[in-house]
mmCIF file with all atom_site columns, C-alpha atoms and ligand atoms in Angstrom:
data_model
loop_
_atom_site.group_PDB
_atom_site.id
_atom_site.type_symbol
_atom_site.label_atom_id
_atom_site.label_alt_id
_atom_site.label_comp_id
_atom_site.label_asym_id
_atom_site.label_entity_id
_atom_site.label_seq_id
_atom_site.pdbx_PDB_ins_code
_atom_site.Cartn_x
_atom_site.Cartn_y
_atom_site.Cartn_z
_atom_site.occupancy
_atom_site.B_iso_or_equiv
_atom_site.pdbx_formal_charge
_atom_site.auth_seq_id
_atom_site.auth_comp_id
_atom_site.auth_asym_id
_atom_site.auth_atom_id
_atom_site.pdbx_PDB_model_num
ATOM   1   C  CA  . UNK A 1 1   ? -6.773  22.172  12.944 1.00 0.00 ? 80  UNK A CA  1
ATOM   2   C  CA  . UNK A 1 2   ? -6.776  24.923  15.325 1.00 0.00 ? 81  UNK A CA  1
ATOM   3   C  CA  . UNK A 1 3   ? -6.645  27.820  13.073 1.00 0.00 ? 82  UNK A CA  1
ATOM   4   C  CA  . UNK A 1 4   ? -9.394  26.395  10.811 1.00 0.00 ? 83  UNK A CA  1
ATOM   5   C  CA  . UNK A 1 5   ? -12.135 26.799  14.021 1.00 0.00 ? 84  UNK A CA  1
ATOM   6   C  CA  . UNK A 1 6   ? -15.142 24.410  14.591 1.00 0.00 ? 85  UNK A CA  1
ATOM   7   C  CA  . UNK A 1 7   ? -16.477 22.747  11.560 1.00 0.00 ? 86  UNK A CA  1
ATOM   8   C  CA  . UNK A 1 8   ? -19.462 22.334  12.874 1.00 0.00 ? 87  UNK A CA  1
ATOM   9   C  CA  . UNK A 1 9   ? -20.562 25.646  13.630 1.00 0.00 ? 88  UNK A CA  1
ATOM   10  C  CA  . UNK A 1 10  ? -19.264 28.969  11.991 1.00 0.00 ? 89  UNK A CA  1
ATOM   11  C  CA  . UNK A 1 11  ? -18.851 30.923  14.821 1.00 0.00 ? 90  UNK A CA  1
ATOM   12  C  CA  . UNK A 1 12  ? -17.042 28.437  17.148 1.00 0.00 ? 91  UNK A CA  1
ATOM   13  C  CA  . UNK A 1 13  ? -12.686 28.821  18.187 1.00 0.00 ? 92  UNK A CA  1
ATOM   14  C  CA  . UNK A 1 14  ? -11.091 25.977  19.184 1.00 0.00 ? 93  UNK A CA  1
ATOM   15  C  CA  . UNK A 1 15  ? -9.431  25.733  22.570 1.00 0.00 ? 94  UNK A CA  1
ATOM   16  C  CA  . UNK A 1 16  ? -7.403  23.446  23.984 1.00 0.00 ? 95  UNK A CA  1
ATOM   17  C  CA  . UNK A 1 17  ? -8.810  19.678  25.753 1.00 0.00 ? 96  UNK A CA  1
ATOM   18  C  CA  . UNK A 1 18  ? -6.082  17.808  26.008 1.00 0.00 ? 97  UNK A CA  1
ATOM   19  C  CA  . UNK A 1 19  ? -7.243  14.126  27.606 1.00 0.00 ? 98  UNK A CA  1
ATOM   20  C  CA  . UNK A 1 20  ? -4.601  12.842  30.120 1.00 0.00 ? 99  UNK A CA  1
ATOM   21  C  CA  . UNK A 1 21  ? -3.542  9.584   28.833 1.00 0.00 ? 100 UNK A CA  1
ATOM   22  C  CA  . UNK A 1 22  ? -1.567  6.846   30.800 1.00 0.00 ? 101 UNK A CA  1
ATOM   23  C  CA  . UNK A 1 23  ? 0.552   4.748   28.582 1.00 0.00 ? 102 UNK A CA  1
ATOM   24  C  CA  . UNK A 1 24  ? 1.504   1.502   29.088 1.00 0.00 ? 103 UNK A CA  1
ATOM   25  C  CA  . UNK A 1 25  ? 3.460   -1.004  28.264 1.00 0.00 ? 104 UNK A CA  1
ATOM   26  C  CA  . UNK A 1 26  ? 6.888   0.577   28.735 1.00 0.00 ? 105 UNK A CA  1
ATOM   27  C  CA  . UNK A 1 27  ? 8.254   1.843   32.257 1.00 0.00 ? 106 UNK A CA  1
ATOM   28  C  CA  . UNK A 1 28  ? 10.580  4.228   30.779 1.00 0.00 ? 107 UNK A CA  1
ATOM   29  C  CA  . UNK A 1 29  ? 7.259   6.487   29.514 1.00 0.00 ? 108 UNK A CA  1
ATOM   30  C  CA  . UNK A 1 30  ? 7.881   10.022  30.606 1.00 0.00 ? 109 UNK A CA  1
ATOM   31  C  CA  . UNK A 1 31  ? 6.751   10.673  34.568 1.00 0.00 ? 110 UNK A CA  1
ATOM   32  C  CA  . UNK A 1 32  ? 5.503   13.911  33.391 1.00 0.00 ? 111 UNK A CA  1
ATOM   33  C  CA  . UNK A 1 33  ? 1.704   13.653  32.547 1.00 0.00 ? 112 UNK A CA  1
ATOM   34  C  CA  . UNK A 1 34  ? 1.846   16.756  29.835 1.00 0.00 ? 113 UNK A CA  1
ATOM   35  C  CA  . UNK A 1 35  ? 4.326   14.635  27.856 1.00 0.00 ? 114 UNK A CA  1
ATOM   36  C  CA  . UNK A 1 36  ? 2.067   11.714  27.446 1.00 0.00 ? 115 UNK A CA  1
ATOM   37  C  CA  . UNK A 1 37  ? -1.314  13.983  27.043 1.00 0.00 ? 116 UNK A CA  1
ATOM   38  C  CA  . UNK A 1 38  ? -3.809  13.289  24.101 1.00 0.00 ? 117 UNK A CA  1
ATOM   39  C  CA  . UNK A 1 39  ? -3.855  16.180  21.858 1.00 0.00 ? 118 UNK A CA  1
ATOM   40  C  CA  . UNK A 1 40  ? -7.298  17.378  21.624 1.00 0.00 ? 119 UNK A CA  1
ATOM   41  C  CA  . UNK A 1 41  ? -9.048  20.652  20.735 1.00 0.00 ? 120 UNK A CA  1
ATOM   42  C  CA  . UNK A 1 42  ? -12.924 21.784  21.741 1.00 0.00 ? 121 UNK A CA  1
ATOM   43  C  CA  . UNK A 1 43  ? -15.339 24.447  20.039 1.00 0.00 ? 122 UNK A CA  1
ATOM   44  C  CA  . UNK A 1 44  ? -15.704 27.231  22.488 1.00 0.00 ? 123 UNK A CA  1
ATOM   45  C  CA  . UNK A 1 45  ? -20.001 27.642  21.389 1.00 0.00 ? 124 UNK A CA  1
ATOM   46  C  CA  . UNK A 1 46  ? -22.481 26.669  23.855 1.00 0.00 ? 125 UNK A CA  1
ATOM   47  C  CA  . UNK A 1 47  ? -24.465 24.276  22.438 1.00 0.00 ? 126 UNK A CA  1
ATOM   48  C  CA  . UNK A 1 48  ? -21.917 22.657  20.161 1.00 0.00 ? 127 UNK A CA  1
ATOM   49  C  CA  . UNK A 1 49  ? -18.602 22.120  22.146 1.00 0.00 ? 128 UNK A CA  1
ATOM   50  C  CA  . UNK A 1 50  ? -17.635 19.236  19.586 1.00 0.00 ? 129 UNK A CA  1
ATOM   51  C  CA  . UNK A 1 51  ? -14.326 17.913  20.342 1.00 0.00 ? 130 UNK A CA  1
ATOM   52  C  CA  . UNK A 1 52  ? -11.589 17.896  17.525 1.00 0.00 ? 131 UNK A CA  1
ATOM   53  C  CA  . UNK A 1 53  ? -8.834  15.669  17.484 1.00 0.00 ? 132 UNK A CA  1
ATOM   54  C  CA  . UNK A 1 54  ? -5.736  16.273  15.217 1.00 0.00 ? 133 UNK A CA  1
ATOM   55  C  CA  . UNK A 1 55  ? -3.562  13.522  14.088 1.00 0.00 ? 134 UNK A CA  1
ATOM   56  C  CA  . UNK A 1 56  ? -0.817  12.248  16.723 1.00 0.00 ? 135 UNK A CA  1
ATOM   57  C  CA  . UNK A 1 57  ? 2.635   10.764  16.654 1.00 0.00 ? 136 UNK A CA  1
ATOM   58  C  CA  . UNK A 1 58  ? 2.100   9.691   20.397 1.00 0.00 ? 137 UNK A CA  1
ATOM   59  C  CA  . UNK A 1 59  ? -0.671  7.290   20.153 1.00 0.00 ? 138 UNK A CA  1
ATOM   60  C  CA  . UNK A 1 60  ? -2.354  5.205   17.534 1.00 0.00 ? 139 UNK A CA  1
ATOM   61  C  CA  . UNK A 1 61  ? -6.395  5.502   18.081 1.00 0.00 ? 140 UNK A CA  1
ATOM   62  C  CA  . UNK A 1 62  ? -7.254  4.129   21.112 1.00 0.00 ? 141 UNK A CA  1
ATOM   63  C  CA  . UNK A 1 63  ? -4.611  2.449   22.164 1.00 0.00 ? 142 UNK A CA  1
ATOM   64  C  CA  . UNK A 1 64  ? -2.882  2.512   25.377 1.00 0.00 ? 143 UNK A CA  1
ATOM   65  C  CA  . UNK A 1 65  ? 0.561   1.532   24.873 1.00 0.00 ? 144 UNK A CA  1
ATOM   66  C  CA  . UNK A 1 66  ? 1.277   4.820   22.434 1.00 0.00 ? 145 UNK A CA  1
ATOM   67  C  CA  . UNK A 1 67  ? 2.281   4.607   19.096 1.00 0.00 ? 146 UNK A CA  1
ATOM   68  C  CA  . UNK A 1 68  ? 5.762   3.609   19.351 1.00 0.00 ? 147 UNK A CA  1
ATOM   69  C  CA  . UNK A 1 69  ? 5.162   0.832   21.296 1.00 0.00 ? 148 UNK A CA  1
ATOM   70  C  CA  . UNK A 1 70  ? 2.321   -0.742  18.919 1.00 0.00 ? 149 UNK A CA  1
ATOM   71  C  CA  . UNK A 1 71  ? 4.557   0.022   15.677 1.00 0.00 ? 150 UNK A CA  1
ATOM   72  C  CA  . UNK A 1 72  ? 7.970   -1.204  16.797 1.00 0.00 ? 151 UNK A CA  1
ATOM   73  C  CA  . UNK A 1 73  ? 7.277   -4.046  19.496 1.00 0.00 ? 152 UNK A CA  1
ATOM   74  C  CA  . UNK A 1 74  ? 4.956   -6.184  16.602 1.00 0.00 ? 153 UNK A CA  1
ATOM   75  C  CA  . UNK A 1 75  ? 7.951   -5.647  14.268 1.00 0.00 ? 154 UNK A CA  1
ATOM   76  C  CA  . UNK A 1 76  ? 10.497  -6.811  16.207 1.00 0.00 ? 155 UNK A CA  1
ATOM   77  C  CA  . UNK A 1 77  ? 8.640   -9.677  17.811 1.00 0.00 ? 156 UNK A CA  1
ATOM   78  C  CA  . UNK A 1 78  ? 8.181   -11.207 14.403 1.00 0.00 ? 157 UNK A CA  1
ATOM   79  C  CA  . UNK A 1 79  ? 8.826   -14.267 12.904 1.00 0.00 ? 158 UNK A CA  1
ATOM   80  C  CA  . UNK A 1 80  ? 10.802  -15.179 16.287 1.00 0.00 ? 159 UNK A CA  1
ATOM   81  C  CA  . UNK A 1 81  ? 10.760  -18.316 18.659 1.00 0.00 ? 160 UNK A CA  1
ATOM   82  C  CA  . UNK A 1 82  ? 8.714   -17.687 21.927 1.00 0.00 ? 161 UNK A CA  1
ATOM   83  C  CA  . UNK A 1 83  ? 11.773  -17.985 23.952 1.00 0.00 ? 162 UNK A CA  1
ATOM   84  C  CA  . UNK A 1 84  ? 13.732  -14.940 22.427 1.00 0.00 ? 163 UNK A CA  1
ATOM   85  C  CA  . UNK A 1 85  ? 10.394  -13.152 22.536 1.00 0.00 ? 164 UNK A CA  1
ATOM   86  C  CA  . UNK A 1 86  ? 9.851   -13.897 26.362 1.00 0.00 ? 165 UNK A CA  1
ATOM   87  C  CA  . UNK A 1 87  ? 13.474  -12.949 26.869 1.00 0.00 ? 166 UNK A CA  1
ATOM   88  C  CA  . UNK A 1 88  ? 13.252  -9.236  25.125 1.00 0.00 ? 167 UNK A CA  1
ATOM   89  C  CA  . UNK A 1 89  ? 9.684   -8.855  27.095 1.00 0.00 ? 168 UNK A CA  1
ATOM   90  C  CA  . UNK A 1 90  ? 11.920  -9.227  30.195 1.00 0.00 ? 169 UNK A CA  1
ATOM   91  C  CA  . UNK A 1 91  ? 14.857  -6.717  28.929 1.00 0.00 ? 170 UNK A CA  1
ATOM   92  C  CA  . UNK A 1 92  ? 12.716  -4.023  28.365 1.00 0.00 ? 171 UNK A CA  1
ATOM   93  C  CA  . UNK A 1 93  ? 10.514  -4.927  30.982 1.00 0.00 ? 172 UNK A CA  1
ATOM   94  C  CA  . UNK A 1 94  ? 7.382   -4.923  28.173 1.00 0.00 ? 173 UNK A CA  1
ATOM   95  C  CA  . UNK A 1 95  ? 4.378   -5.440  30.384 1.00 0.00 ? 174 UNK A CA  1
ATOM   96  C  CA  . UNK A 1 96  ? 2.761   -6.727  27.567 1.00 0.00 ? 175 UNK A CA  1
ATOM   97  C  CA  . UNK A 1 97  ? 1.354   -10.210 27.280 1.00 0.00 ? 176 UNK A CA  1
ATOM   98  C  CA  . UNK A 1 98  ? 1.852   -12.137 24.419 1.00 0.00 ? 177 UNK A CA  1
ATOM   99  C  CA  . UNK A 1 99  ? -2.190  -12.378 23.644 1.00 0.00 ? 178 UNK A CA  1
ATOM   100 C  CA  . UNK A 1 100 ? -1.744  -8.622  22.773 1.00 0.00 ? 179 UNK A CA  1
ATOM   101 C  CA  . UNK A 1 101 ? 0.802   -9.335  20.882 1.00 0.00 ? 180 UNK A CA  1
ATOM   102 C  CA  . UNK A 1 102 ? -1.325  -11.441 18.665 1.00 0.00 ? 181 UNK A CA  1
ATOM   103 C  CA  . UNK A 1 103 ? -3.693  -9.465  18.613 1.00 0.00 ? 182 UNK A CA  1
ATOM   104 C  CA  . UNK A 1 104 ? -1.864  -6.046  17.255 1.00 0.00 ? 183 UNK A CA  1
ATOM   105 C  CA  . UNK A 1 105 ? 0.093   -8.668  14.649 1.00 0.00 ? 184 UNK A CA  1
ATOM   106 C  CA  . UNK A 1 106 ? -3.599  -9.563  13.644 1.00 0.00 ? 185 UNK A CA  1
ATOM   107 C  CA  . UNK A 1 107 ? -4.815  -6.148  13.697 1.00 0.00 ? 186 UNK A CA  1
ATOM   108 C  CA  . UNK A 1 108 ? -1.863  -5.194  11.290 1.00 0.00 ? 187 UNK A CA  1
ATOM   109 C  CA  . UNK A 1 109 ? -2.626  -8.172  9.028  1.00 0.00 ? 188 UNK A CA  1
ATOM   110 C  CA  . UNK A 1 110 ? -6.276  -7.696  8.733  1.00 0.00 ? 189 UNK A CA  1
ATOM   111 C  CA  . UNK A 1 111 ? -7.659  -4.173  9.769  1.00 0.00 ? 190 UNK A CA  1
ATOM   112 C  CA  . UNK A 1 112 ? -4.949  -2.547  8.672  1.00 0.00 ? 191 UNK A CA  1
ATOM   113 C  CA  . UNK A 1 113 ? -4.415  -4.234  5.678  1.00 0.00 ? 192 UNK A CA  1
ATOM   114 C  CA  . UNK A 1 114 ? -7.978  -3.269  4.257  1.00 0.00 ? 193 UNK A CA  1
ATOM   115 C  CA  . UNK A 1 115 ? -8.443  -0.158  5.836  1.00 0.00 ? 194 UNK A CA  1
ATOM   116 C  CA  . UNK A 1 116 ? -9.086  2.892   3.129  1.00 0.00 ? 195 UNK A CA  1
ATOM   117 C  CA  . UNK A 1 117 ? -5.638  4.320   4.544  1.00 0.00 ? 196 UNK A CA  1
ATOM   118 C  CA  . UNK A 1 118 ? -3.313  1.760   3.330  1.00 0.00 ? 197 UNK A CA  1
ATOM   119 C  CA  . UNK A 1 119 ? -5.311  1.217   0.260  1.00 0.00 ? 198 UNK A CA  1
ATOM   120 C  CA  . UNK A 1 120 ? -4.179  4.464   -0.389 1.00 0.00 ? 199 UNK A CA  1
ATOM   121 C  CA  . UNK A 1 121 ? -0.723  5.319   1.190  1.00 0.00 ? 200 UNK A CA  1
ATOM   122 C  CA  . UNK A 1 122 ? 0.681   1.538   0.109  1.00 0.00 ? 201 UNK A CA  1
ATOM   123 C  CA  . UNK A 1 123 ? 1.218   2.786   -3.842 1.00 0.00 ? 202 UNK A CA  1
ATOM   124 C  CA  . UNK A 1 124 ? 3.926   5.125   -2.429 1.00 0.00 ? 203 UNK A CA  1
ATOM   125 C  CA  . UNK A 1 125 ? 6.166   2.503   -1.380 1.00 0.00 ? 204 UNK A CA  1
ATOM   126 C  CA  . UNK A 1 126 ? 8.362   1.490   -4.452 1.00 0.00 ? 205 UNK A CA  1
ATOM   127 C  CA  . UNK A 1 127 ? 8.972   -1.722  -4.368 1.00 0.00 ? 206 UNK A CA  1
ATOM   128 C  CA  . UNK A 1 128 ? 5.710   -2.768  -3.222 1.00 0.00 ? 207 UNK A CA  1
ATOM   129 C  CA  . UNK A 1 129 ? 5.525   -3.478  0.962  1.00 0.00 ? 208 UNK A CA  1
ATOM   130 C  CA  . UNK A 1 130 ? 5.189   -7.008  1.911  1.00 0.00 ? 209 UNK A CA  1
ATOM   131 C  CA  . UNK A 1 131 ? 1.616   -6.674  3.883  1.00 0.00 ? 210 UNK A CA  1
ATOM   132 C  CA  . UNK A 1 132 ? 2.387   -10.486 5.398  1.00 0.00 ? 211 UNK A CA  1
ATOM   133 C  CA  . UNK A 1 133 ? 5.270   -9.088  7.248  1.00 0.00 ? 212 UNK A CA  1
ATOM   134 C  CA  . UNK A 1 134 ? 3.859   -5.807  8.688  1.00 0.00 ? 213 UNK A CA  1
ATOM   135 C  CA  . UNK A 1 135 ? 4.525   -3.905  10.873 1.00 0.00 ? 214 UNK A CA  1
ATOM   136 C  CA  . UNK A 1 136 ? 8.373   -4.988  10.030 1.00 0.00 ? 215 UNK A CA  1
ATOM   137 C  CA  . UNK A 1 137 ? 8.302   -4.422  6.261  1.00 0.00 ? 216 UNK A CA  1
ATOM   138 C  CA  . UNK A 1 138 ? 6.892   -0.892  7.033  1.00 0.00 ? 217 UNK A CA  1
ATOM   139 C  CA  . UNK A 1 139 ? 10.017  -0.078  9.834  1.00 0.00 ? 218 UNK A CA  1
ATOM   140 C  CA  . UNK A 1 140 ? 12.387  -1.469  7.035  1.00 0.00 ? 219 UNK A CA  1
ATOM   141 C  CA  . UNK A 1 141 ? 11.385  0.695   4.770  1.00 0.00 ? 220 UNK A CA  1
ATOM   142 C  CA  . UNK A 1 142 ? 11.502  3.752   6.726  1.00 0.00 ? 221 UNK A CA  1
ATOM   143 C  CA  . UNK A 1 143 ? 14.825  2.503   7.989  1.00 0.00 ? 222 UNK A CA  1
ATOM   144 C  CA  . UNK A 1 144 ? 13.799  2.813   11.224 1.00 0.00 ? 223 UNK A CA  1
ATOM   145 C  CA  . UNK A 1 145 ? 16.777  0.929   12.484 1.00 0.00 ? 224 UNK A CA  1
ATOM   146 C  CA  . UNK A 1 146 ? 18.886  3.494   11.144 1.00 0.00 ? 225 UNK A CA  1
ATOM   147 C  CA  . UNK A 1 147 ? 18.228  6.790   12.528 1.00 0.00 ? 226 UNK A CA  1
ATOM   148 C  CA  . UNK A 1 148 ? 15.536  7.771   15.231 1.00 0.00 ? 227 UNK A CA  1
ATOM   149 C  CA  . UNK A 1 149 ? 14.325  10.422  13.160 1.00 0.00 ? 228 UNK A CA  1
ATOM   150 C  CA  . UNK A 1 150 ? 13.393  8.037   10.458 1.00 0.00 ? 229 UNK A CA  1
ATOM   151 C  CA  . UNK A 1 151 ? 11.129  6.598   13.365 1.00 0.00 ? 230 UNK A CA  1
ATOM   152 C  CA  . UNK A 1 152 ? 8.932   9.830   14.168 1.00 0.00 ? 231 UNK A CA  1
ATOM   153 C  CA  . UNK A 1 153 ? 8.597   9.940   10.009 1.00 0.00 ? 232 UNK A CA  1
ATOM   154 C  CA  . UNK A 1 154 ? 7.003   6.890   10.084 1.00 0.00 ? 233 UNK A CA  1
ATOM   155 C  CA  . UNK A 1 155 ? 4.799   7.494   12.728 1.00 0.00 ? 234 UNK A CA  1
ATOM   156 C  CA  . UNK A 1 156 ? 3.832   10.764  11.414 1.00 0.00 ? 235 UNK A CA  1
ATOM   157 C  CA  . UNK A 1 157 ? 2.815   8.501   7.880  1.00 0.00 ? 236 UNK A CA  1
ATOM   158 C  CA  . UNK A 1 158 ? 0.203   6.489   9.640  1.00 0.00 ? 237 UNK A CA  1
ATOM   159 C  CA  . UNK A 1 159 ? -1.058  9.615   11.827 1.00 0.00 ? 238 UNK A CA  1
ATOM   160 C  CA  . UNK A 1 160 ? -3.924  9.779   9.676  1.00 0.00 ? 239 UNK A CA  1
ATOM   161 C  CA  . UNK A 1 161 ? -5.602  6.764   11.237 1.00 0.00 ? 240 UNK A CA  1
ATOM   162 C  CA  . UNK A 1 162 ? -5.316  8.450   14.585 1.00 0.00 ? 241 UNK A CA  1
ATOM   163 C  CA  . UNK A 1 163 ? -8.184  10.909  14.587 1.00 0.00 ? 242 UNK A CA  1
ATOM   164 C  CA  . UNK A 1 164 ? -11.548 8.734   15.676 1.00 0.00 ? 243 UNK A CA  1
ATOM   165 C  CA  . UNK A 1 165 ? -12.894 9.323   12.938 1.00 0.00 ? 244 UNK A CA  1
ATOM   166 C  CA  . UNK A 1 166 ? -10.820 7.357   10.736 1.00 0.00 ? 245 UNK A CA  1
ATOM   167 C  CA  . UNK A 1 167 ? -9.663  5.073   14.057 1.00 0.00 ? 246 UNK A CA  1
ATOM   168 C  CA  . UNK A 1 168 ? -13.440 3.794   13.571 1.00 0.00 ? 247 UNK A CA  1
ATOM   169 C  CA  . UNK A 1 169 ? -12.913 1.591   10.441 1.00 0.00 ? 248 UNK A CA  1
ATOM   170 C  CA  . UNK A 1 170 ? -9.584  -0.086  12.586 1.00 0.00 ? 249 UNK A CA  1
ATOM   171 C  CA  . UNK A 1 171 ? -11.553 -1.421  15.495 1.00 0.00 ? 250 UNK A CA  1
ATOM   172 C  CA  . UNK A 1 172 ? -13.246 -4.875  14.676 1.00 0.00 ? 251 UNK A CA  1
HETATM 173 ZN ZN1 . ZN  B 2 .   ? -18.676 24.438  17.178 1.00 0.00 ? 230 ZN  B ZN1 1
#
């Protein structure tokens, strides 16, 4: 995105504007601030300066908890009794209320579900993803479980729907 320049204005470079972002949700986030900084670039012209914002594996849109957190939490939380769910919110010492919870599981269901994105990316999967059981069916089939790697591959799948732009048609 960088070496394209401002595509807005023909003259403009992009420089860096990284936004300092605070995620939450997990306490084990890194202390350092410049490892949990939104990646963001800015048109050096006076009287443009539009921001530009790249894809991310950190975060997903707006969200505060950071990517990981809003991929793999929903996944594993699903389909199980509110006891074992209370008890892994207290392992990992999620300080994220259930309410949330809902509300990302609904956000995968529905948003996500219709959003141009998926629409899209879903005919790659072979067989066919189970869209009632996302955000699992979509760790299962990157194998997630398996190797950490695998993990970072899926996040760099959805970071299309990271930019604002295209964050825009996931917010209801
Ligand atoms: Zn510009």
């Amino acid at each position: 995105m960088r070496a394209k320049g401002c595509c807005h204005c023909p003259e403009g470079k992009l420089h860096r504007a990284d936004y300092r972002r605070k995620p939450r949700g997990l306490k084990f986030w890194p202390k350092d601030p410049a490892q949990t900084k939104r990646f963001s670039l800015c048109c050096d012209q006076e009287g443009c300066r539009k921001r530009h914002t790249a894809p991310s594996v950190r975060f997903l849109g707006r969200r505060v908890y950071g990517g990981v957190v809003a991929v793999l939490i929903p996944a594993m939380m699903q389909g199980l009794e509110p006891e074992r769910v209370a008890q892994i919110r207290k392992a990992l010492d999620l300080s994220i209320d259930r309410r949330t919870l809902q509300r990302w599981r609904q956000w995968w269901l529905g948003l996500f579900v219709k959003s141009s994105f998926w629409k899209e990316a879903r005919a790659r999967f072979m067989p066919p993803l189970c869209p009632k059981t996302l955000p699992l069916s979509l760790c299962l089939s990157f194998a997630v479980e398996e190797r950490r790697d695998r993990l970072l591959e899926l996040l760099k799948f959805l970071s299309p729907i990271t930019t604002p732009a295209a964050w825009q048609e996931l917010v209801g």
